[in-house]
Short mmCIF file of C-alpha atoms and ligand atoms in Angstrom, two decimals:
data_model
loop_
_atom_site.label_atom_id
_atom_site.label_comp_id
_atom_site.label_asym_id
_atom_site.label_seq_id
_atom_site.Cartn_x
_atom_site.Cartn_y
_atom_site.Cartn_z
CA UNK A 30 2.15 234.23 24.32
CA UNK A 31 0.14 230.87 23.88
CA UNK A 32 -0.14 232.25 20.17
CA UNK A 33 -1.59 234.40 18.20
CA UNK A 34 -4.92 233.87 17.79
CA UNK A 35 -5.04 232.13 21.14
CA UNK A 36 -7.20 235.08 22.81
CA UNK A 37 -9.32 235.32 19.92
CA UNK A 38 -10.36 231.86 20.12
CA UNK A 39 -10.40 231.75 24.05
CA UNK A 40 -13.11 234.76 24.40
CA UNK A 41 -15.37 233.18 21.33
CA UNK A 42 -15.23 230.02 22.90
CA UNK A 43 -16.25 232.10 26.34
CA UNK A 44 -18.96 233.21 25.35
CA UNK A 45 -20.87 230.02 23.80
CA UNK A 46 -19.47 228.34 26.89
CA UNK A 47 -22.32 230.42 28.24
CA UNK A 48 -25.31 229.07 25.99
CA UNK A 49 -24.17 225.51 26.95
CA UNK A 50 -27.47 223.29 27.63
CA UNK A 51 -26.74 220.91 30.49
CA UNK A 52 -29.68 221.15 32.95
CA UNK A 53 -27.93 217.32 33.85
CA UNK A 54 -24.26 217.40 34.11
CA UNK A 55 -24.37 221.40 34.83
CA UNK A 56 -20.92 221.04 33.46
CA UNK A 57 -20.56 223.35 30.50
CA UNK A 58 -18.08 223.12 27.64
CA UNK A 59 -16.97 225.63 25.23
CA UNK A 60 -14.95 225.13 21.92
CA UNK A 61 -13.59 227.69 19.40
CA UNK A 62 -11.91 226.49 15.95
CA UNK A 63 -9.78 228.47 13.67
CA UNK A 64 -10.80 227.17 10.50
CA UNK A 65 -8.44 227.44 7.17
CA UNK A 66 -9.04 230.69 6.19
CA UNK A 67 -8.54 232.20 9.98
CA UNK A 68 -12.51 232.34 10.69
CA UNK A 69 -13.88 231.31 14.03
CA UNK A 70 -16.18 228.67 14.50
CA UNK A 71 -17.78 227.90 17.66
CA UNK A 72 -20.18 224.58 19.33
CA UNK A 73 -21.68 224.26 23.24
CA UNK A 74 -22.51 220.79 24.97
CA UNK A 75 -26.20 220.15 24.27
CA UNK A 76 -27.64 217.32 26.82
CA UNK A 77 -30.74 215.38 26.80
CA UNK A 78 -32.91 213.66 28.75
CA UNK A 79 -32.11 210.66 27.07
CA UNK A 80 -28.39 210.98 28.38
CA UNK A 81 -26.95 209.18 25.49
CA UNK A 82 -27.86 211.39 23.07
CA UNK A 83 -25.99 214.07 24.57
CA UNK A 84 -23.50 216.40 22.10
CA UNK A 85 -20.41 217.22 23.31
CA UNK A 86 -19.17 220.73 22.50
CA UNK A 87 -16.86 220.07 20.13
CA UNK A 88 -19.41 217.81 18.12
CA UNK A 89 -21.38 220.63 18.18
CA UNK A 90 -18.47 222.86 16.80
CA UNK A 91 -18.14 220.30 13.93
CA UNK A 92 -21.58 220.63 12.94
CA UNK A 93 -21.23 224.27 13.15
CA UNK A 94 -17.89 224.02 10.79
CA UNK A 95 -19.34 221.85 7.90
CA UNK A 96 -22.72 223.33 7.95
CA UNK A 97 -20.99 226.76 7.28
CA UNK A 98 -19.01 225.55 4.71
CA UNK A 99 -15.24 225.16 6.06
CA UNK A 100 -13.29 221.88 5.89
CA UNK A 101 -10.61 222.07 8.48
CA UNK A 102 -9.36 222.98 11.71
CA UNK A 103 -6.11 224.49 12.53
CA UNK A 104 -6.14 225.66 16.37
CA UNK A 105 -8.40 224.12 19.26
CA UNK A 106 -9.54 225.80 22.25
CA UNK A 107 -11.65 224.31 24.75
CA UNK A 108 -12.88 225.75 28.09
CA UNK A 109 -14.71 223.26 30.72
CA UNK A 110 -16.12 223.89 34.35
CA UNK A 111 -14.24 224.12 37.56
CA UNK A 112 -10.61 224.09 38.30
CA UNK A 113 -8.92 220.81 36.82
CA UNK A 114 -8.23 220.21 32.79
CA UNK A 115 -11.03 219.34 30.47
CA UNK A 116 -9.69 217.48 27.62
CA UNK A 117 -11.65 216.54 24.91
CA UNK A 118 -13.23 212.73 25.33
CA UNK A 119 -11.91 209.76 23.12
CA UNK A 120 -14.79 210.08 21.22
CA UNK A 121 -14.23 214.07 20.43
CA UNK A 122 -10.42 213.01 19.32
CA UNK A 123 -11.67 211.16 16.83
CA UNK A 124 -13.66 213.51 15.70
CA UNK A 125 -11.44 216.22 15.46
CA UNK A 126 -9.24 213.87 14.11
CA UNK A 127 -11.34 214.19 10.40
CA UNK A 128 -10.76 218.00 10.10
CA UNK A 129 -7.72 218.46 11.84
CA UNK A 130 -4.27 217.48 11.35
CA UNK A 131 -1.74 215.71 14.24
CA UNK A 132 0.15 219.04 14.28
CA UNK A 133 -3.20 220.93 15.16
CA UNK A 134 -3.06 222.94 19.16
CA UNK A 135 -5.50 221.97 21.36
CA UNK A 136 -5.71 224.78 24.36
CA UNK A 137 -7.05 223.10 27.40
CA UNK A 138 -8.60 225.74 29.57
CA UNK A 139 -11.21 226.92 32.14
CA UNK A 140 -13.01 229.89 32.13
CA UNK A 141 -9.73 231.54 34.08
CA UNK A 142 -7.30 231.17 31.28
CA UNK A 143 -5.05 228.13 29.78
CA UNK A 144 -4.40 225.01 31.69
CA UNK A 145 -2.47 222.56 29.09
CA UNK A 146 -1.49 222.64 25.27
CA UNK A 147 -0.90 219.18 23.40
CA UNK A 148 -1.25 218.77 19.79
CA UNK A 149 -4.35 216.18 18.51
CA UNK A 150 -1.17 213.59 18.05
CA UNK A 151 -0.41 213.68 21.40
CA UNK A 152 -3.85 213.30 22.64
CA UNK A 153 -4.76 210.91 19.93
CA UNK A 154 -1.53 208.03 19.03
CA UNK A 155 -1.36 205.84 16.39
CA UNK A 156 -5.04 207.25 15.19
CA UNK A 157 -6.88 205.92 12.54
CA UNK A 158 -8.15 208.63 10.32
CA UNK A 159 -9.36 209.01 6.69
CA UNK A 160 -5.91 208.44 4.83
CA UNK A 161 -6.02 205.12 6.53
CA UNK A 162 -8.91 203.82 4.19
N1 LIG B 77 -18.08 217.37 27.43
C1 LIG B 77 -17.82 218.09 26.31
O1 LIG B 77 -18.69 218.79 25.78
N2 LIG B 77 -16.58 218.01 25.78
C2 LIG B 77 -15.55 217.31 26.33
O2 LIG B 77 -14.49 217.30 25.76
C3 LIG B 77 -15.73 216.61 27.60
C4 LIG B 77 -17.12 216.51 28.09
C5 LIG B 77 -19.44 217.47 28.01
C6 LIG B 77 -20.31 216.26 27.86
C7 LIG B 77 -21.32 216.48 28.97
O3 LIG B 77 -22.35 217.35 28.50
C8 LIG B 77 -20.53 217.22 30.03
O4 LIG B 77 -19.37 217.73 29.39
C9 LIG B 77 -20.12 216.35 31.21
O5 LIG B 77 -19.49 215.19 30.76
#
């Protein structure tokens, strides 16, 4: 078992993989958060013409968590398209970085099943985050 609340997380994060907007890339992301009262949250990649002001899915998932009122993260899963591991960009790290601890599981996966765990600390050393200030 991946964990407990791994296929929770991995059929929410399924199904918004699904509403993913990316008429460019056609490379859609899901991401599911357990938040810190066991909730799921959920965020899609939303493109744009203008490419730059693309949202990756777990910015989206962010969005999603503060706007409903939660504060932090305590398991990651994110699904990508095709065969090989989609990890979350520098950029996303960072971000997750704010609402999640080093200790937090980020499930790498594609829409088969699980590719790759690594905690945030592994993805993200010697990070700067908001105890650093
Ligand atoms: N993408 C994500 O949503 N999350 C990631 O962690 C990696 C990349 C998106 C951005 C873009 O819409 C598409 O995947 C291709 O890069």
């Amino acid at each position: 078992m991946i964990s407990k609340n791994f296929e929770k997380l991995f059929k929410e994060a399924i199904k918004v993989r699904e509403r993913a907007y990316v008429p460019y890339s056609k490379f859609k992301v899901g991401v599911a958060f357990l938040t810190e009262d066991n909730s799921v949250v959920v965020g899609c990649n939303v493109e744009n013409a203008a490419y730059p002001q693309s949202q990756c899915a777990e910015a989206s998932a962010i969005g999603s968590l503060i706007s409903e009122g939660f504060s932090s993260i305590k398991e990651v899963v994110v699904i990508g398209s095709g065969k090989l591991l989609c990890s979350p960009c520098g950029g996303c790290r960072q971000r997750l970085r704010e609402f999640a601890s080093l200790d937090v599981h980020i499930h790498m996966c594609n829409s088969k099943g699980h590719l790759q765990t690594s905690t945030l600390g592994e993805l993200l050393p010697n990070s700067f985050g908001p105890e650093n200030l």
